[in-house]
């Protein structure tokens, strides 16, 4: 009877009692299995997280893994798409300029080389795909939403897609996790997190990672020099693209040249001048168009997949240098063939006169433009922007002024090596953003006409002038 009464009272206290009552009850200790799982989580994180980095590029934010102590970083190609340099932040908050030395759309992988590395960095080892099994534990570390670096999520390998060389996992993945490692219980990389499959617009869904053996093959090809960031095969007789808006009809066929990922392309060339604003569009129904633009030195200037609406491709860019540009009319999917149209046009009133010599008043560049539907959009916040280039000399003092009565202007200046030199947020006037500075090096500078918020649009005036 006494035991039964005590049991009844204890139950009543748990269901109805307050904090002080519950606090007098024995604490529940974790089971041996739970404690073992917890220890594994902690061990994997301690071993792997120092070698997981955050990546900031023009395409947005992503994650990556250090795979070489001298500073090679593995990530997704879509994280660095369109960029030759990126900002890489280590787990200890150190920042490095990273040069994209290799990228491929199939598989969606890229390698970045960090500049200025003076000591050996922590690395992540890559496992073999042969040891991966459905049901084994999986650990993802990355920078979800570009704001929560060093986040660990756990789950299992839910499925192995042998045909597409992908691993399916239920470990939580979000935008910003792209390019980060999927790890086993030994803190080895078994996959590179690359996508979320979902039937809604929410981020929740099935996480997908590129399997380890595919990653190893890609890295080996990079080390052998077989894959580069700017694949520019020799072109015997490229087609001529006139920037007059005329539409050219063409076909991608199995006899066309191929990029390193195996996709077919046709090459077009045109003569461009620094400061020209160009729009190029590729449209098709039979294929998924993809455009890649290179300058005369073979440096990738721009690329686009679906910027033209639907599956159509559209590049809108201000040319950084004078010279002959090469355009690849390509397909996003490897092996696609079919008809397409391509057209290019100038969108500014550009003259062949050198802007740096066009006036005795010291005017280097002067533009009257409109932020609107023809402007490009920043992925980070959805704000519109136009980009313009000008030539500058080391030691030259310049003033840049952006004025608008229609929107709150935001001004950014990039150096020839892609570093951000200076920014101005247009405060307190909200109608004028300006900067005065001494140029550090000789080369082509790029200034960004931007709106302070995503709703900003309308007319503006940009002036770059010498003050020395």
Coordinates of C-alpha atoms in Angstrom, one line a residue:
X1 CA 0.0 0.0 0.0
X2 CA 2.8 2.4 0.9
X3 CA 4.6 1.8 -2.3
X4 CA 1.4 2.3 -4.3
X5 CA 0.6 5.5 -2.5
X6 CA 4.1 6.9 -3.1
X7 CA 3.9 6.0 -6.8
X8 CA 0.5 7.7 -7.1
X9 CA 1.8 10.9 -5.3
X10 CA 4.9 11.1 -7.4
X11 CA 2.8 10.8 -10.6
X12 CA 0.4 13.5 -9.4
X13 CA 3.3 15.8 -8.6
X14 CA 4.9 15.4 -12.0
X15 CA 1.6 16.1 -13.8
X16 CA 0.4 19.0 -11.6
X17 CA 3.4 20.3 -9.6
X18 CA 5.4 23.4 -10.2
X19 CA 9.1 23.9 -10.9
X20 CA 10.2 23.4 -7.3
X21 CA 8.3 20.0 -7.2
X22 CA 9.9 18.8 -10.4
X23 CA 13.3 19.9 -9.3
X24 CA 13.2 17.4 -6.4
X25 CA 12.7 14.4 -8.7
X26 CA 15.7 12.4 -9.9
X27 CA 17.4 13.7 -13.1
X28 CA 17.1 11.5 -16.2
X29 CA 20.6 10.5 -17.4
X30 CA 21.2 9.9 -21.1
X31 CA 21.4 6.3 -22.3
X32 CA 24.8 5.0 -23.4
X33 CA 23.7 5.2 -27.0
X34 CA 22.7 8.8 -26.7
X35 CA 26.0 9.7 -25.0
X36 CA 27.9 7.9 -27.7
X37 CA 26.0 9.8 -30.4
X38 CA 26.7 13.1 -28.7
X39 CA 30.4 12.3 -28.4
X40 CA 30.6 11.5 -32.1
X41 CA 28.9 14.8 -33.0
X42 CA 31.4 16.7 -30.9
X43 CA 34.4 14.8 -32.2
X44 CA 33.4 15.2 -35.9
X45 CA 32.8 18.9 -35.5
X46 CA 36.2 19.5 -33.7
X47 CA 38.1 17.6 -36.4
X48 CA 36.4 19.0 -39.5
X49 CA 35.1 22.5 -38.7
X50 CA 38.5 24.3 -38.7
X51 CA 38.8 23.3 -42.4
X52 CA 35.3 24.5 -43.4
X53 CA 35.2 28.0 -44.9
X54 CA 32.7 30.6 -45.9
X55 CA 32.8 32.0 -49.4
X56 CA 31.5 35.4 -50.6
X57 CA 31.2 36.0 -54.3
X58 CA 29.1 38.0 -56.8
X59 CA 26.8 35.0 -57.0
X60 CA 26.1 35.1 -53.3
X61 CA 27.3 33.1 -50.3
X62 CA 28.5 29.5 -50.0
X63 CA 30.7 27.2 -48.1
X64 CA 33.8 25.2 -48.9
X65 CA 36.4 22.7 -47.6
X66 CA 40.2 23.2 -47.4
X67 CA 41.7 20.2 -49.2
X68 CA 45.4 21.3 -49.2
X69 CA 47.4 22.9 -46.4
X70 CA 48.8 25.5 -48.8
X71 CA 45.3 26.9 -49.4
X72 CA 43.2 25.0 -52.0
X73 CA 39.5 25.2 -51.3
X74 CA 36.8 22.9 -52.8
X75 CA 33.3 24.2 -53.4
X76 CA 30.4 24.2 -55.9
X77 CA 30.9 25.9 -59.3
X78 CA 27.6 27.7 -58.9
X79 CA 28.9 29.4 -55.7
X80 CA 31.6 31.2 -57.7
X81 CA 29.8 31.4 -61.0
X82 CA 30.9 34.5 -63.0
X83 CA 33.7 35.3 -60.6
X84 CA 37.5 35.1 -61.0
X85 CA 38.2 36.2 -57.4
X86 CA 36.2 35.7 -54.2
X87 CA 36.5 36.4 -50.5
X88 CA 37.1 33.4 -48.3
X89 CA 36.6 33.5 -44.5
X90 CA 38.2 30.8 -42.3
X91 CA 36.7 29.4 -39.1
X92 CA 39.1 31.5 -37.1
X93 CA 37.8 34.7 -38.9
X94 CA 40.9 35.2 -41.0
X95 CA 40.0 36.4 -44.5
X96 CA 41.8 35.6 -47.8
X97 CA 41.5 36.7 -51.3
X98 CA 40.7 33.5 -53.3
X99 CA 41.4 33.0 -57.0
X100 CA 39.0 30.6 -58.8
X101 CA 41.5 28.4 -60.7
X102 CA 39.1 25.7 -61.9
X103 CA 35.3 25.2 -62.3
X104 CA 33.0 22.8 -64.0
X105 CA 29.2 22.6 -64.5
X106 CA 29.2 18.8 -64.7
X107 CA 30.1 18.0 -61.9
X108 CA 29.1 21.3 -60.2
X109 CA 32.5 21.7 -58.6
X110 CA 35.2 24.4 -58.4
X111 CA 38.6 24.9 -56.8
X112 CA 39.9 28.2 -55.2
X113 CA 43.5 29.0 -54.4
X114 CA 43.9 31.3 -51.4
X115 CA 46.5 34.1 -51.7
X116 CA 48.9 35.0 -49.0
X117 CA 48.9 31.7 -47.1
X118 CA 52.0 31.6 -45.0
X119 CA 51.3 28.7 -42.6
X120 CA 49.8 25.2 -43.2
X121 CA 46.0 25.3 -43.0
X122 CA 43.8 22.5 -41.5
X123 CA 42.4 20.2 -44.1
X124 CA 39.6 17.7 -44.7
X125 CA 40.4 14.2 -46.0
X126 CA 38.3 12.7 -48.7
X127 CA 36.8 9.2 -48.2
X128 CA 36.1 6.6 -50.9
X129 CA 32.6 6.2 -52.3
X130 CA 33.0 2.4 -52.0
X131 CA 32.6 2.6 -48.2
X132 CA 29.4 4.7 -48.2
X133 CA 26.2 2.9 -47.2
X134 CA 22.6 3.9 -46.9
X135 CA 21.8 4.3 -43.2
X136 CA 25.2 5.5 -42.1
X137 CA 25.4 8.8 -40.2
X138 CA 26.0 12.0 -42.1
X139 CA 27.2 15.4 -40.8
X140 CA 27.0 18.7 -42.7
X141 CA 29.0 21.8 -41.8
X142 CA 28.5 25.1 -43.5
X143 CA 27.3 28.7 -43.6
X144 CA 23.5 28.6 -44.0
X145 CA 21.9 31.8 -45.4
X146 CA 25.4 33.3 -45.4
X147 CA 25.0 34.4 -41.8
X148 CA 25.6 31.3 -39.6
X149 CA 29.1 30.1 -40.3
X150 CA 30.2 26.9 -38.6
X151 CA 26.7 25.4 -38.4
X152 CA 26.5 21.6 -37.8
X153 CA 23.5 19.5 -38.8
X154 CA 23.3 15.7 -38.6
X155 CA 21.3 12.9 -40.3
X156 CA 21.9 9.8 -42.4
X157 CA 22.7 8.9 -45.9
X158 CA 19.1 8.3 -47.1
X159 CA 19.8 7.1 -50.7
X160 CA 22.7 6.6 -53.1
X161 CA 22.0 7.7 -56.7
X162 CA 24.6 5.7 -58.6
X163 CA 23.4 7.0 -62.0
X164 CA 23.9 10.7 -61.2
X165 CA 26.7 10.1 -58.7
X166 CA 24.8 11.9 -55.9
X167 CA 24.1 11.1 -52.2
X168 CA 20.8 11.9 -50.7
X169 CA 20.7 13.0 -47.0
X170 CA 18.2 14.2 -44.5
X171 CA 20.8 16.4 -42.7
X172 CA 19.4 19.9 -42.9
X173 CA 20.7 21.9 -45.8
X174 CA 19.9 25.6 -46.6
X175 CA 21.1 28.2 -49.1
X176 CA 24.7 29.0 -48.1
X177 CA 25.5 25.3 -47.4
X178 CA 26.3 24.8 -51.1
X179 CA 29.9 23.7 -51.5
X180 CA 30.3 22.6 -47.9
X181 CA 31.3 19.1 -46.8
X182 CA 29.0 16.1 -46.1
X183 CA 31.0 14.0 -43.6
X184 CA 31.1 10.5 -42.2
X185 CA 31.7 9.6 -38.5
X186 CA 35.5 9.8 -39.1
X187 CA 35.2 13.4 -40.2
X188 CA 36.0 12.5 -43.8
X189 CA 34.3 14.1 -46.8
X190 CA 31.9 11.7 -48.4
X191 CA 30.2 14.4 -50.5
X192 CA 29.9 18.1 -51.5
X193 CA 26.6 19.5 -50.6
X194 CA 25.1 20.9 -53.8
X195 CA 21.3 21.2 -53.9
X196 CA 18.0 20.9 -52.2
X197 CA 15.2 19.1 -54.0
X198 CA 11.8 20.5 -53.0
X199 CA 8.3 20.6 -54.4
X200 CA 7.6 24.0 -52.9
X201 CA 9.4 27.3 -52.6
X202 CA 10.6 26.5 -49.0
X203 CA 14.1 25.4 -48.3
X204 CA 13.0 22.2 -46.7
X205 CA 13.4 19.1 -48.9
X206 CA 15.8 16.4 -49.9
X207 CA 19.5 17.3 -49.6
X208 CA 21.8 16.2 -52.4
X209 CA 25.6 15.9 -52.3
X210 CA 28.2 15.0 -55.1
X211 CA 29.8 11.7 -54.1
X212 CA 33.4 11.5 -53.0
X213 CA 34.8 9.5 -56.0
X214 CA 33.5 12.2 -58.4
X215 CA 35.1 14.8 -56.2
X216 CA 38.5 13.0 -56.3
X217 CA 38.4 12.7 -60.0
X218 CA 37.7 16.4 -60.4
X219 CA 40.5 17.4 -58.0
X220 CA 42.9 15.1 -59.9
X221 CA 42.0 16.7 -63.2
X222 CA 42.5 20.1 -61.7
X223 CA 46.0 19.2 -60.4
X224 CA 46.9 17.9 -63.8
X225 CA 45.8 21.1 -65.4
X226 CA 43.0 19.5 -67.4
X227 CA 40.2 21.8 -66.0
X228 CA 40.5 25.6 -65.8
X229 CA 38.2 28.3 -64.7
X230 CA 38.2 29.9 -68.1
X231 CA 38.1 27.1 -70.7
X232 CA 38.9 28.8 -74.0
X233 CA 39.6 26.2 -76.7
X234 CA 41.4 27.3 -79.8
X235 CA 38.9 28.7 -82.3
X236 CA 39.8 28.3 -85.9
X237 CA 37.0 30.4 -87.5
X238 CA 34.6 31.9 -85.0
X239 CA 31.4 33.4 -86.2
X240 CA 31.0 37.2 -86.3
X241 CA 28.5 38.8 -84.0
X242 CA 27.4 42.3 -84.9
X243 CA 26.1 44.4 -82.0
X244 CA 23.2 45.8 -84.1
X245 CA 20.3 43.8 -82.7
X246 CA 20.0 41.5 -85.7
X247 CA 18.9 38.0 -84.8
X248 CA 21.1 35.1 -86.0
X249 CA 19.7 31.6 -86.3
X250 CA 21.9 28.6 -85.7
X251 CA 22.1 25.0 -84.5
X252 CA 24.1 23.1 -81.9
X253 CA 25.1 19.8 -83.3
X254 CA 27.1 16.8 -82.2
X255 CA 29.9 17.9 -84.6
X256 CA 30.4 21.2 -82.8
X257 CA 33.3 21.8 -80.5
X258 CA 32.9 20.8 -76.8
X259 CA 33.9 22.4 -73.5
X260 CA 35.7 20.3 -70.8
X261 CA 32.3 19.2 -69.4
X262 CA 31.4 17.7 -72.8
X263 CA 28.7 20.3 -73.7
X264 CA 28.6 21.6 -77.3
X265 CA 29.1 25.2 -78.2
X266 CA 29.4 27.7 -81.0
X267 CA 31.8 30.6 -80.8
X268 CA 31.1 34.2 -81.8
X269 CA 33.4 37.2 -81.7
X270 CA 33.0 41.0 -81.7
X271 CA 35.2 44.0 -81.3
X272 CA 34.4 45.9 -78.1
X273 CA 35.6 49.0 -76.3
X274 CA 36.0 49.8 -72.6
X275 CA 32.8 51.4 -71.3
X276 CA 30.4 50.0 -73.9
X277 CA 27.2 48.6 -72.4
X278 CA 26.3 45.4 -74.3
X279 CA 23.2 43.1 -74.1
X280 CA 23.4 39.6 -75.7
X281 CA 20.5 37.2 -75.7
X282 CA 20.3 33.5 -76.7
X283 CA 16.8 31.9 -77.1
X284 CA 15.8 28.4 -77.8
X285 CA 13.1 25.8 -77.2
X286 CA 15.0 22.6 -78.1
X287 CA 17.9 23.3 -75.7
X288 CA 18.6 25.1 -72.4
X289 CA 20.7 28.1 -73.6
X290 CA 23.9 29.1 -71.7
X291 CA 26.1 32.1 -72.6
X292 CA 29.8 32.7 -71.5
X293 CA 31.7 35.9 -72.5
X294 CA 35.5 36.2 -72.5
X295 CA 37.7 39.2 -73.1
X296 CA 40.7 39.3 -75.4
X297 CA 43.0 37.8 -72.7
X298 CA 40.7 34.8 -72.2
X299 CA 39.4 36.1 -68.8
X300 CA 35.7 35.3 -68.2
X301 CA 33.7 38.5 -68.1
X302 CA 30.2 37.2 -67.6
X303 CA 28.0 34.1 -68.0
X304 CA 24.3 33.4 -67.7
X305 CA 21.8 30.6 -67.7
X306 CA 18.2 31.8 -67.3
X307 CA 18.6 35.6 -67.2
X308 CA 16.5 36.0 -70.4
X309 CA 13.3 34.6 -68.8
X310 CA 12.3 30.9 -68.9
X311 CA 15.3 28.9 -70.0
X312 CA 16.6 31.8 -72.2
X313 CA 20.0 33.3 -71.5
X314 CA 20.8 37.0 -71.3
X315 CA 24.1 38.8 -70.6
X316 CA 24.0 42.6 -69.9
X317 CA 27.5 43.9 -69.1
X318 CA 29.7 47.0 -69.4
X319 CA 32.9 45.9 -71.2
X320 CA 35.9 46.4 -69.0
X321 CA 38.6 46.7 -71.7
X322 CA 39.0 47.4 -75.4
X323 CA 39.6 44.3 -77.6
X324 CA 38.1 41.3 -79.3
X325 CA 35.6 39.5 -77.2
X326 CA 34.6 35.8 -77.6
X327 CA 31.2 34.5 -76.8
X328 CA 30.2 30.8 -76.3
X329 CA 26.7 29.9 -77.3
X330 CA 26.3 26.8 -75.2
X331 CA 23.8 24.5 -73.6
X332 CA 23.4 24.1 -69.8
X333 CA 22.9 20.3 -70.1
X334 CA 25.7 18.2 -71.5
X335 CA 24.9 16.6 -74.9
X336 CA 22.0 18.9 -75.9
X337 CA 21.6 19.7 -79.6
X338 CA 19.1 21.8 -81.4
X339 CA 18.2 25.2 -82.9
X340 CA 18.7 28.6 -81.2
X341 CA 18.8 32.3 -82.0
X342 CA 21.4 34.8 -80.8
X343 CA 21.5 38.7 -80.9
X344 CA 23.6 41.4 -79.5
X345 CA 23.2 45.2 -79.2
X346 CA 24.7 48.2 -77.6
X347 CA 22.6 50.0 -75.0
X348 CA 24.6 53.2 -74.4
X349 CA 25.6 56.1 -76.6
X350 CA 29.2 55.3 -76.7
X351 CA 31.7 56.9 -79.0
X352 CA 35.1 55.6 -80.0
X353 CA 36.8 58.7 -78.5
X354 CA 38.9 57.8 -75.4
X355 CA 36.9 59.0 -72.4
X356 CA 40.1 59.9 -70.5
X357 CA 41.0 62.3 -73.2
X358 CA 37.5 63.5 -74.2
X359 CA 37.6 66.8 -72.2
X360 CA 40.0 69.4 -70.9
X361 CA 37.8 69.8 -67.8
X362 CA 39.2 66.6 -66.3
X363 CA 36.1 64.5 -67.0
X364 CA 37.1 60.8 -67.3
X365 CA 33.6 59.3 -67.5
X366 CA 30.1 60.9 -67.6
X367 CA 26.9 58.8 -67.9
X368 CA 23.2 59.7 -67.8
X369 CA 21.3 56.5 -67.2
X370 CA 18.2 54.8 -65.7
X371 CA 18.0 52.1 -63.1
X372 CA 15.1 49.9 -64.4
X373 CA 14.1 46.7 -66.0
X374 CA 17.3 46.7 -68.2
X375 CA 19.6 46.9 -65.2
X376 CA 21.2 44.0 -63.5
X377 CA 20.1 42.8 -60.0
X378 CA 22.2 42.0 -57.0
X379 CA 21.5 38.5 -55.7
X380 CA 22.2 39.5 -52.1
X381 CA 19.3 42.0 -51.8
X382 CA 17.5 42.3 -55.1
X383 CA 18.6 45.9 -55.7
X384 CA 19.2 47.1 -59.2
X385 CA 22.6 48.2 -60.5
X386 CA 24.6 49.4 -63.6
X387 CA 28.3 49.0 -64.0
X388 CA 30.7 51.3 -65.8
X389 CA 34.5 51.1 -66.4
X390 CA 37.2 53.7 -66.8
X391 CA 41.0 53.7 -67.1
X392 CA 43.0 55.1 -64.2
X393 CA 46.7 55.6 -63.3
X394 CA 48.5 54.9 -60.0
X395 CA 48.6 58.1 -57.9
X396 CA 45.8 59.8 -59.8
X397 CA 43.3 61.6 -57.5
X398 CA 39.7 61.3 -58.8
X399 CA 36.2 62.2 -57.6
X400 CA 33.2 60.1 -58.4
X401 CA 29.7 61.6 -57.9
X402 CA 26.3 59.8 -58.4
X403 CA 23.2 62.0 -58.3
X404 CA 19.6 61.0 -58.5
X405 CA 16.3 62.7 -57.6
X406 CA 14.4 59.4 -58.1
X407 CA 16.1 57.0 -55.8
X408 CA 18.6 56.8 -52.9
X409 CA 21.9 56.2 -54.6
X410 CA 24.7 53.8 -53.5
X411 CA 28.1 54.0 -55.0
X412 CA 30.8 51.3 -55.1
X413 CA 34.3 51.4 -56.7
X414 CA 36.3 48.3 -57.7
X415 CA 40.0 48.2 -58.4
X416 CA 41.5 46.4 -61.4
X417 CA 42.2 43.4 -59.2
X418 CA 38.5 43.3 -58.2
X419 CA 39.0 44.6 -54.7
X420 CA 36.4 47.0 -53.3
X421 CA 38.2 50.3 -52.9
X422 CA 35.5 52.5 -51.5
X423 CA 31.7 52.6 -50.9
X424 CA 29.3 55.5 -50.2
X425 CA 25.8 55.0 -49.0
X426 CA 24.4 58.4 -50.1
X427 CA 23.7 59.6 -46.5
X428 CA 22.7 62.0 -45.2
X429 CA 21.4 63.6 -48.4
X430 CA 19.8 60.4 -49.9
X431 CA 20.2 62.2 -53.3
X432 CA 24.0 62.2 -53.8
X433 CA 26.7 59.7 -53.2
X434 CA 30.3 60.7 -53.8
X435 CA 33.9 59.7 -53.1
X436 CA 37.4 61.3 -53.6
X437 CA 40.4 59.0 -53.5
X438 CA 43.9 58.4 -54.9
X439 CA 44.0 55.4 -57.2
X440 CA 46.5 52.7 -56.0
X441 CA 47.4 51.0 -59.3
X442 CA 47.1 51.6 -63.1
X443 CA 44.4 49.7 -64.9
X444 CA 40.7 49.5 -65.6
X445 CA 38.4 50.4 -62.7
X446 CA 34.8 49.5 -62.3
X447 CA 32.2 51.7 -60.6
X448 CA 28.7 50.4 -59.6
X449 CA 25.6 52.6 -59.7
X450 CA 23.3 51.0 -57.2
X451 CA 20.1 51.7 -55.2
X452 CA 20.4 51.8 -51.4
X453 CA 17.2 49.5 -51.2
X454 CA 15.6 47.0 -53.6
X455 CA 12.8 49.3 -54.6
X456 CA 15.1 52.1 -55.9
X457 CA 14.8 52.9 -59.6
X458 CA 14.9 55.9 -61.9
X459 CA 17.2 58.4 -63.6
X460 CA 20.7 59.2 -62.5
X461 CA 23.9 61.0 -63.5
X462 CA 27.4 59.6 -62.9
X463 CA 30.5 61.7 -63.2
X464 CA 34.1 60.5 -62.8
X465 CA 36.7 63.3 -63.0
X466 CA 40.3 64.1 -62.1
X467 CA 41.0 66.5 -59.3
X468 CA 44.8 66.5 -59.3

